[in-house]
């Protein structure tokens, strides 16, 4: 039998609210996006990621990394977004082995219509409870934990646009 080092009372006191946040925040953001735009949070990450890319175009593999999803999941989502006319796929001009996802004009309009409500929800659900310094610390801690797990955090845009 393997000996387990249980969490201390202090660690439990930090862990439990963190777990509650991880469970509640995504569902709250999904609910807001479903109500306001008829899409889920992953759909929005894909659309907004494309909106921030040069020429509104990214290789599928890069888009999957940006949205923190698998290529398989992304492929299913892009198929659904294609059916709605918001995204199209095309061969990568520089290397035909890759497929690019391209945000259409209709997709761009969807991002523009959806972004204000989403940003408002993020501000209400998270930023309103934190100082600017705490929010920056949250980002740094999140990036550190993800990096320790081998995940690369892709931040495409720093100017605050959709």
Coordinates of N, CA and C in Angstrom, one line a residue:
X1 N 0.8 -1.2 0.0 CA 0.0 0.0 0.0 C 0.9 1.2 0.0
X2 N 0.5 2.2 -0.8 CA 1.2 3.5 -0.9 C 0.8 4.5 0.1
X3 N 1.7 5.0 0.8 CA 1.4 6.1 1.8 C 1.0 7.3 1.1
X4 N -0.1 7.9 1.6 CA -0.6 9.2 1.0 C -0.3 10.3 1.9
X5 N 0.2 11.4 1.4 CA 0.4 12.6 2.2 C -0.9 13.4 2.0
X6 N -1.7 13.4 3.0 CA -3.0 14.1 2.9 C -2.8 15.6 2.9
X7 N -3.8 16.3 2.4 CA -3.7 17.8 2.4 C -3.9 18.3 3.8
X8 N -3.1 19.3 4.2 CA -3.2 19.9 5.5 C -4.5 20.7 5.5
X9 N -4.9 21.1 6.7 CA -6.1 21.9 6.9 C -6.0 23.2 6.0
X10 N -4.8 23.8 6.0 CA -4.5 25.0 5.2 C -4.7 24.7 3.7
X11 N -4.1 23.6 3.3 CA -4.2 23.2 1.9 C -5.7 22.9 1.5
X12 N -6.4 22.3 2.4 CA -7.8 22.0 2.1 C -8.6 23.3 2.0
X13 N -8.3 24.3 2.9 CA -9.0 25.5 2.9 C -8.7 26.3 1.6
X14 N -7.6 26.1 0.9 CA -7.4 26.7 -0.4 C -8.0 25.9 -1.5
X15 N -7.9 24.6 -1.4 CA -8.3 23.6 -2.4 C -9.8 23.7 -2.7
X16 N -10.5 23.6 -1.6 CA -12.0 23.5 -1.8 C -12.6 24.7 -2.5
X17 N -12.3 25.9 -2.2 CA -12.9 27.0 -3.0 C -12.4 27.0 -4.4
X18 N -11.2 26.6 -4.6 CA -10.6 26.5 -6.0 C -11.4 25.5 -6.8
X19 N -11.7 24.4 -6.3 CA -12.5 23.3 -7.0 C -13.9 23.9 -7.3
X20 N -14.5 24.5 -6.3 CA -15.8 25.1 -6.5 C -15.8 26.1 -7.7
X21 N -14.8 27.0 -7.7 CA -14.6 27.9 -8.8 C -14.5 27.2 -10.1
X22 N -13.6 26.2 -10.2 CA -13.4 25.5 -11.4 C -14.7 24.8 -11.9
X23 N -15.6 24.4 -11.1 CA -16.8 23.8 -11.5 C -17.9 24.9 -11.8
X24 N -17.9 25.9 -11.1 CA -19.0 26.9 -11.3 C -18.7 27.9 -12.4
X25 N -17.5 28.4 -12.5 CA -17.2 29.4 -13.5 C -17.5 29.0 -14.9
X26 N -17.0 27.8 -15.4 CA -17.2 27.4 -16.7 C -18.7 27.2 -17.0
X27 N -19.5 26.7 -16.1 CA -20.9 26.5 -16.4 C -21.6 27.9 -16.4
X28 N -21.2 28.8 -15.6 CA -21.8 30.2 -15.7 C -21.5 30.9 -17.0
X29 N -20.2 30.7 -17.5 CA -19.9 31.3 -18.8 C -20.6 30.6 -19.9
X30 N -20.7 29.3 -19.8 CA -21.5 28.6 -20.9 C -22.9 29.0 -20.9
X31 N -23.5 29.2 -19.7 CA -24.9 29.6 -19.6 C -25.1 31.0 -20.2
X32 N -24.2 31.9 -19.9 CA -24.3 33.3 -20.5 C -24.2 33.2 -22.0
X33 N -23.3 32.5 -22.5 CA -23.1 32.4 -24.0 C -24.2 31.7 -24.6
X34 N -24.8 30.7 -24.0 CA -25.9 30.0 -24.6 C -27.1 30.9 -24.7
X35 N -27.4 31.6 -23.6 CA -28.5 32.5 -23.5 C -28.4 33.7 -24.5
X36 N -27.2 34.3 -24.5 CA -27.0 35.5 -25.3 C -26.7 35.2 -26.8
X37 N -26.0 34.1 -27.0 CA -25.5 33.9 -28.4 C -25.8 32.5 -29.0
X38 N -26.3 31.6 -28.2 CA -26.6 30.3 -28.7 C -25.4 29.4 -29.0
X39 N -24.3 29.8 -28.3 CA -23.0 29.0 -28.5 C -22.5 28.7 -27.1
X40 N -21.6 27.7 -27.0 CA -20.9 27.4 -25.8 C -19.6 28.1 -25.7
X41 N -18.9 28.0 -24.5 CA -17.7 28.7 -24.3 C -16.6 28.2 -25.3
X42 N -16.5 26.9 -25.5 CA -15.5 26.4 -26.5 C -15.7 27.0 -27.9
X43 N -16.9 27.0 -28.3 CA -17.3 27.7 -29.6 C -16.7 29.1 -29.6
X44 N -17.0 29.8 -28.5 CA -16.6 31.2 -28.5 C -15.0 31.3 -28.5
X45 N -14.3 30.4 -27.8 CA -12.9 30.5 -27.8 C -12.4 30.2 -29.2
X46 N -13.0 29.4 -30.0 CA -12.6 29.1 -31.4 C -12.8 30.4 -32.2
X47 N -14.0 30.9 -32.2 CA -14.4 32.1 -33.0 C -13.5 33.3 -32.6
X48 N -13.3 33.5 -31.3 CA -12.6 34.7 -30.9 C -11.1 34.5 -31.2
X49 N -10.6 33.2 -31.1 CA -9.2 32.9 -31.5 C -9.0 33.3 -33.0
X50 N -9.9 32.9 -33.8 CA -9.8 33.2 -35.2 C -9.9 34.7 -35.5
X51 N -10.7 35.4 -34.7 CA -10.9 36.8 -34.9 C -9.6 37.6 -34.6
X52 N -8.8 37.0 -33.7 CA -7.6 37.7 -33.3 C -6.4 37.3 -34.2
X53 N -6.5 36.3 -35.0 CA -5.4 35.8 -35.8 C -5.2 36.7 -37.1
X54 N -4.0 36.8 -37.6 CA -3.8 37.5 -38.8 C -4.6 36.9 -40.0
X55 N -5.4 37.7 -40.7 CA -6.2 37.3 -41.7 C -7.4 36.4 -41.3
X56 N -7.6 36.4 -39.9 CA -8.7 35.6 -39.3 C -8.5 34.1 -39.7
X57 N -7.2 33.7 -39.8 CA -6.9 32.3 -40.2 C -5.9 31.7 -39.3
X58 N -6.1 30.4 -38.9 CA -5.1 29.7 -38.2 C -5.1 28.2 -38.6
X59 N -3.9 27.6 -38.5 CA -3.9 26.2 -38.7 C -4.8 25.5 -37.6
X60 N -5.4 24.4 -38.0 CA -6.3 23.8 -37.0 C -5.5 23.4 -35.8
X61 N -4.3 22.9 -35.9 CA -3.5 22.5 -34.7 C -3.2 23.7 -33.8
X62 N -2.9 24.9 -34.4 CA -2.7 26.1 -33.6 C -4.0 26.6 -32.9
X63 N -5.1 26.5 -33.6 CA -6.4 26.8 -33.1 C -6.7 25.9 -31.9
X64 N -6.5 24.6 -32.0 CA -6.8 23.7 -30.9 C -6.0 24.1 -29.7
X65 N -4.7 24.4 -29.9 CA -3.8 24.8 -28.7 C -4.3 26.1 -28.1
X66 N -4.7 27.1 -28.9 CA -5.2 28.3 -28.4 C -6.5 28.2 -27.6
X67 N -7.4 27.3 -28.1 CA -8.6 27.0 -27.4 C -8.5 26.0 -26.3
X68 N -7.3 25.5 -26.1 CA -7.0 24.5 -25.0 C -7.9 23.2 -25.2
X69 N -8.0 22.8 -26.5 CA -8.8 21.6 -26.8 C -8.0 20.7 -27.7
X70 N -8.5 19.5 -27.8 CA -7.9 18.5 -28.7 C -8.2 18.8 -30.1
X71 N -7.4 18.3 -31.0 CA -7.7 18.5 -32.5 C -9.0 17.8 -32.8
X72 N -9.3 16.6 -32.2 CA -10.5 15.9 -32.5 C -11.7 16.8 -32.1
X73 N -11.7 17.3 -30.9 CA -12.8 18.2 -30.4 C -12.9 19.4 -31.3
X74 N -11.8 20.0 -31.6 CA -11.8 21.2 -32.5 C -12.5 20.8 -33.9
X75 N -12.1 19.7 -34.4 CA -12.7 19.3 -35.7 C -14.2 19.2 -35.7
X76 N -14.7 18.7 -34.6 CA -16.2 18.6 -34.5 C -16.8 20.0 -34.3
X77 N -16.2 20.8 -33.5 CA -16.7 22.2 -33.3 C -16.6 23.0 -34.6
X78 N -15.5 22.9 -35.4 CA -15.4 23.6 -36.6 C -16.4 23.1 -37.6
X79 N -16.7 21.8 -37.6 CA -17.8 21.3 -38.5 C -19.1 22.0 -38.2
X80 N -19.4 22.1 -36.9 CA -20.7 22.7 -36.5 C -20.7 24.2 -36.8
X81 N -19.5 24.9 -36.6 CA -19.4 26.3 -37.0 C -19.5 26.5 -38.5
X82 N -18.9 25.6 -39.3 CA -19.0 25.6 -40.7 C -20.5 25.6 -41.2
X83 N -21.2 24.7 -40.5 CA -22.7 24.5 -40.9 C -23.5 25.8 -40.6
X84 N -23.0 26.6 -39.7 CA -23.7 27.9 -39.4 C -23.1 29.0 -40.3
X85 N -22.1 28.7 -41.1 CA -21.5 29.7 -42.0 C -20.5 30.7 -41.3
X86 N -20.0 30.3 -40.1 CA -19.1 31.2 -39.4 C -17.6 30.9 -39.6
X87 N -17.3 29.7 -40.1 CA -16.0 29.3 -40.3 C -15.9 28.4 -41.6
X88 N -14.8 28.4 -42.2 CA -14.6 27.5 -43.4 C -13.2 26.9 -43.2
X89 N -13.0 25.8 -43.8 CA -11.7 25.1 -43.8 C -11.1 25.3 -45.2
X90 N -9.8 25.4 -45.3 CA -9.1 25.4 -46.6 C -7.7 24.9 -46.4
X91 N -7.1 24.4 -47.4 CA -5.7 23.9 -47.3 C -4.7 25.1 -47.0
X92 N -3.7 24.8 -46.2 CA -2.7 25.8 -45.8 C -1.9 26.1 -47.1
X93 N -1.8 27.3 -47.6 CA -1.1 27.6 -48.8 C 0.4 27.3 -48.7
X94 N 1.0 27.5 -47.6 CA 2.4 27.2 -47.5 C 2.8 25.8 -47.3
X95 N 1.8 25.0 -46.9 CA 2.1 23.5 -46.6 C 0.8 22.8 -46.7
X96 N 0.5 22.1 -47.8 CA -0.7 21.4 -48.0 C -1.0 20.3 -47.1
X97 N -0.1 19.9 -46.2 CA -0.3 18.9 -45.3 C -1.2 19.4 -44.1
X98 N -1.3 20.7 -44.0 CA -2.1 21.3 -42.9 C -3.4 21.9 -43.5
X99 N -4.4 22.0 -42.6 CA -5.7 22.6 -42.9 C -5.8 23.9 -42.0
X100 N -6.2 24.9 -42.7 CA -6.5 26.2 -41.9 C -8.0 26.3 -41.7
X101 N -8.3 26.9 -40.5 CA -9.7 27.4 -40.2 C -9.7 28.9 -40.5
X102 N -10.7 29.3 -41.2 CA -10.8 30.7 -41.5 C -12.2 31.3 -41.0
X103 N -12.1 32.4 -40.3 CA -13.4 33.0 -39.9 C -14.0 33.7 -41.1
X104 N -15.3 33.5 -41.3 CA -16.0 34.1 -42.4 C -16.4 35.5 -41.9
X105 N -17.0 36.3 -42.9 CA -17.5 37.6 -42.5 C -18.7 37.4 -41.5
X106 N -19.5 36.4 -41.7 CA -20.6 36.1 -40.8 C -20.1 35.7 -39.4
X107 N -19.0 35.0 -39.4 CA -18.3 34.6 -38.2 C -17.8 35.8 -37.4
X108 N -17.2 36.7 -38.2 CA -16.7 38.0 -37.6 C -17.8 38.8 -37.0
X109 N -19.0 38.8 -37.7 CA -20.1 39.5 -37.1 C -20.6 38.9 -35.9
X110 N -20.6 37.5 -35.8 CA -21.0 36.8 -34.6 C -20.1 37.1 -33.4
X111 N -18.8 37.2 -33.7 CA -17.9 37.5 -32.6 C -18.1 39.0 -32.1
X112 N -18.3 39.9 -33.0 CA -18.6 41.3 -32.6 C -19.9 41.4 -31.8
X113 N -20.9 40.6 -32.2 CA -22.1 40.6 -31.4 C -22.1 39.9 -30.1
X114 N -21.2 38.9 -30.0 CA -21.1 38.1 -28.8 C -20.1 38.6 -27.8
X115 N -19.1 39.2 -28.2 CA -18.0 39.6 -27.3 C -18.4 40.6 -26.2
X116 N -19.2 41.6 -26.4 CA -19.6 42.5 -25.3 C -20.2 41.8 -24.1
X117 N -21.2 40.9 -24.4 CA -21.8 40.1 -23.3 C -20.9 39.2 -22.6
X118 N -20.0 38.6 -23.4 CA -19.0 37.7 -22.7 C -18.1 38.4 -21.8
X119 N -17.6 39.5 -22.3 CA -16.6 40.3 -21.5 C -17.3 40.8 -20.3
X120 N -18.6 41.2 -20.4 CA -19.3 41.7 -19.2 C -19.5 40.6 -18.2
X121 N -19.8 39.4 -18.7 CA -19.9 38.2 -17.8 C -18.6 37.9 -17.1
X122 N -17.5 37.9 -17.8 CA -16.2 37.7 -17.2 C -15.9 38.7 -16.1
X123 N -16.2 40.0 -16.4 CA -16.0 41.1 -15.4 C -16.8 40.8 -14.2
X124 N -18.1 40.5 -14.4 CA -19.0 40.3 -13.3 C -18.7 39.1 -12.5
X125 N -18.3 38.0 -13.1 CA -18.1 36.7 -12.5 C -16.7 36.6 -11.8
X126 N -15.8 37.3 -12.3 CA -14.4 37.1 -11.8 C -13.7 38.4 -11.5
X127 N -13.6 39.3 -12.4 CA -12.8 40.5 -12.1 C -13.4 41.4 -11.0
X128 N -14.7 41.4 -10.9 CA -15.3 42.3 -9.9 C -14.9 41.9 -8.5
X129 N -14.6 40.6 -8.3 CA -14.2 40.1 -6.9 C -12.7 40.3 -6.6
X130 N -11.9 40.6 -7.6 CA -10.5 40.7 -7.5 C -9.9 42.1 -7.7
X131 N -8.8 42.3 -7.1 CA -8.0 43.5 -7.5 C -7.3 43.2 -8.8
X132 N -6.8 44.3 -9.4 CA -6.0 44.1 -10.6 C -4.8 43.2 -10.3
X133 N -4.1 43.4 -9.2 CA -3.0 42.6 -8.8 C -3.3 41.2 -8.6
X134 N -4.5 40.9 -7.9 CA -4.9 39.5 -7.7 C -5.2 38.8 -9.0
X135 N -5.8 39.6 -9.9 CA -6.2 39.0 -11.2 C -4.9 38.6 -12.0
X136 N -3.9 39.5 -11.9 CA -2.6 39.2 -12.6 C -2.0 38.0 -11.9
X137 N -2.1 37.9 -10.6 CA -1.5 36.7 -9.9 C -2.3 35.5 -10.3
X138 N -3.6 35.6 -10.4 CA -4.4 34.4 -10.9 C -3.9 33.9 -12.2
X139 N -3.7 34.8 -13.2 CA -3.2 34.5 -14.5 C -1.8 33.8 -14.4
X140 N -0.9 34.4 -13.6 CA 0.5 33.9 -13.5 C 0.4 32.5 -12.9
X141 N -0.4 32.3 -11.8 CA -0.5 31.0 -11.2 C -1.1 30.0 -12.1
X142 N -2.1 30.4 -12.8 CA -2.7 29.4 -13.8 C -1.7 29.0 -14.9
X143 N -1.0 30.0 -15.4 CA 0.0 29.6 -16.4 C 1.1 28.7 -15.9
X144 N 1.5 29.0 -14.6 CA 2.5 28.1 -14.0 C 2.0 26.7 -13.8
X145 N 0.8 26.5 -13.4 CA 0.3 25.2 -13.2 C 0.1 24.5 -14.5
X146 N -0.4 25.2 -15.5 CA -0.5 24.6 -16.8 C 0.8 24.2 -17.4
X147 N 1.8 25.0 -17.3 CA 3.1 24.7 -17.8 C 3.7 23.5 -17.1
X148 N 3.5 23.4 -15.8 CA 4.0 22.2 -15.1 C 3.4 20.9 -15.6
X149 N 2.2 21.0 -16.2 CA 1.5 19.9 -16.7 C 1.8 19.7 -18.2
X150 N 2.7 20.5 -18.8 CA 3.1 20.4 -20.1 C 2.2 21.1 -21.1
X151 N 1.3 22.0 -20.7 CA 0.5 22.8 -21.6 C 1.1 24.1 -21.8
X152 N 1.0 24.5 -23.1 CA 1.4 25.9 -23.4 C 0.2 26.8 -23.5
X153 N 0.3 27.9 -22.8 CA -0.7 28.9 -22.8 C -0.5 29.8 -24.0
X154 N -1.4 29.9 -24.9 CA -1.3 30.8 -26.1 C -2.2 32.0 -25.9
X155 N -1.6 33.2 -25.9 CA -2.3 34.4 -25.7 C -2.1 35.2 -27.0
X156 N -3.1 35.2 -27.9 CA -2.9 35.8 -29.2 C -2.9 37.3 -29.3
X157 N -3.6 38.0 -28.3 CA -3.9 39.4 -28.5 C -3.9 40.1 -27.1
X158 N -3.2 41.2 -27.1 CA -3.1 41.9 -25.8 C -3.8 43.3 -25.8
X159 N -4.6 43.5 -26.9 CA -5.2 44.9 -27.0 C -6.6 45.0 -26.5
X160 N -7.2 43.9 -26.0 CA -8.6 43.9 -25.5 C -9.7 43.8 -26.5
X161 N -9.3 43.5 -27.8 CA -10.4 43.4 -28.8 C -10.9 41.9 -28.7
X162 N -12.1 41.7 -29.4 CA -12.7 40.4 -29.4 C -11.7 39.3 -29.8

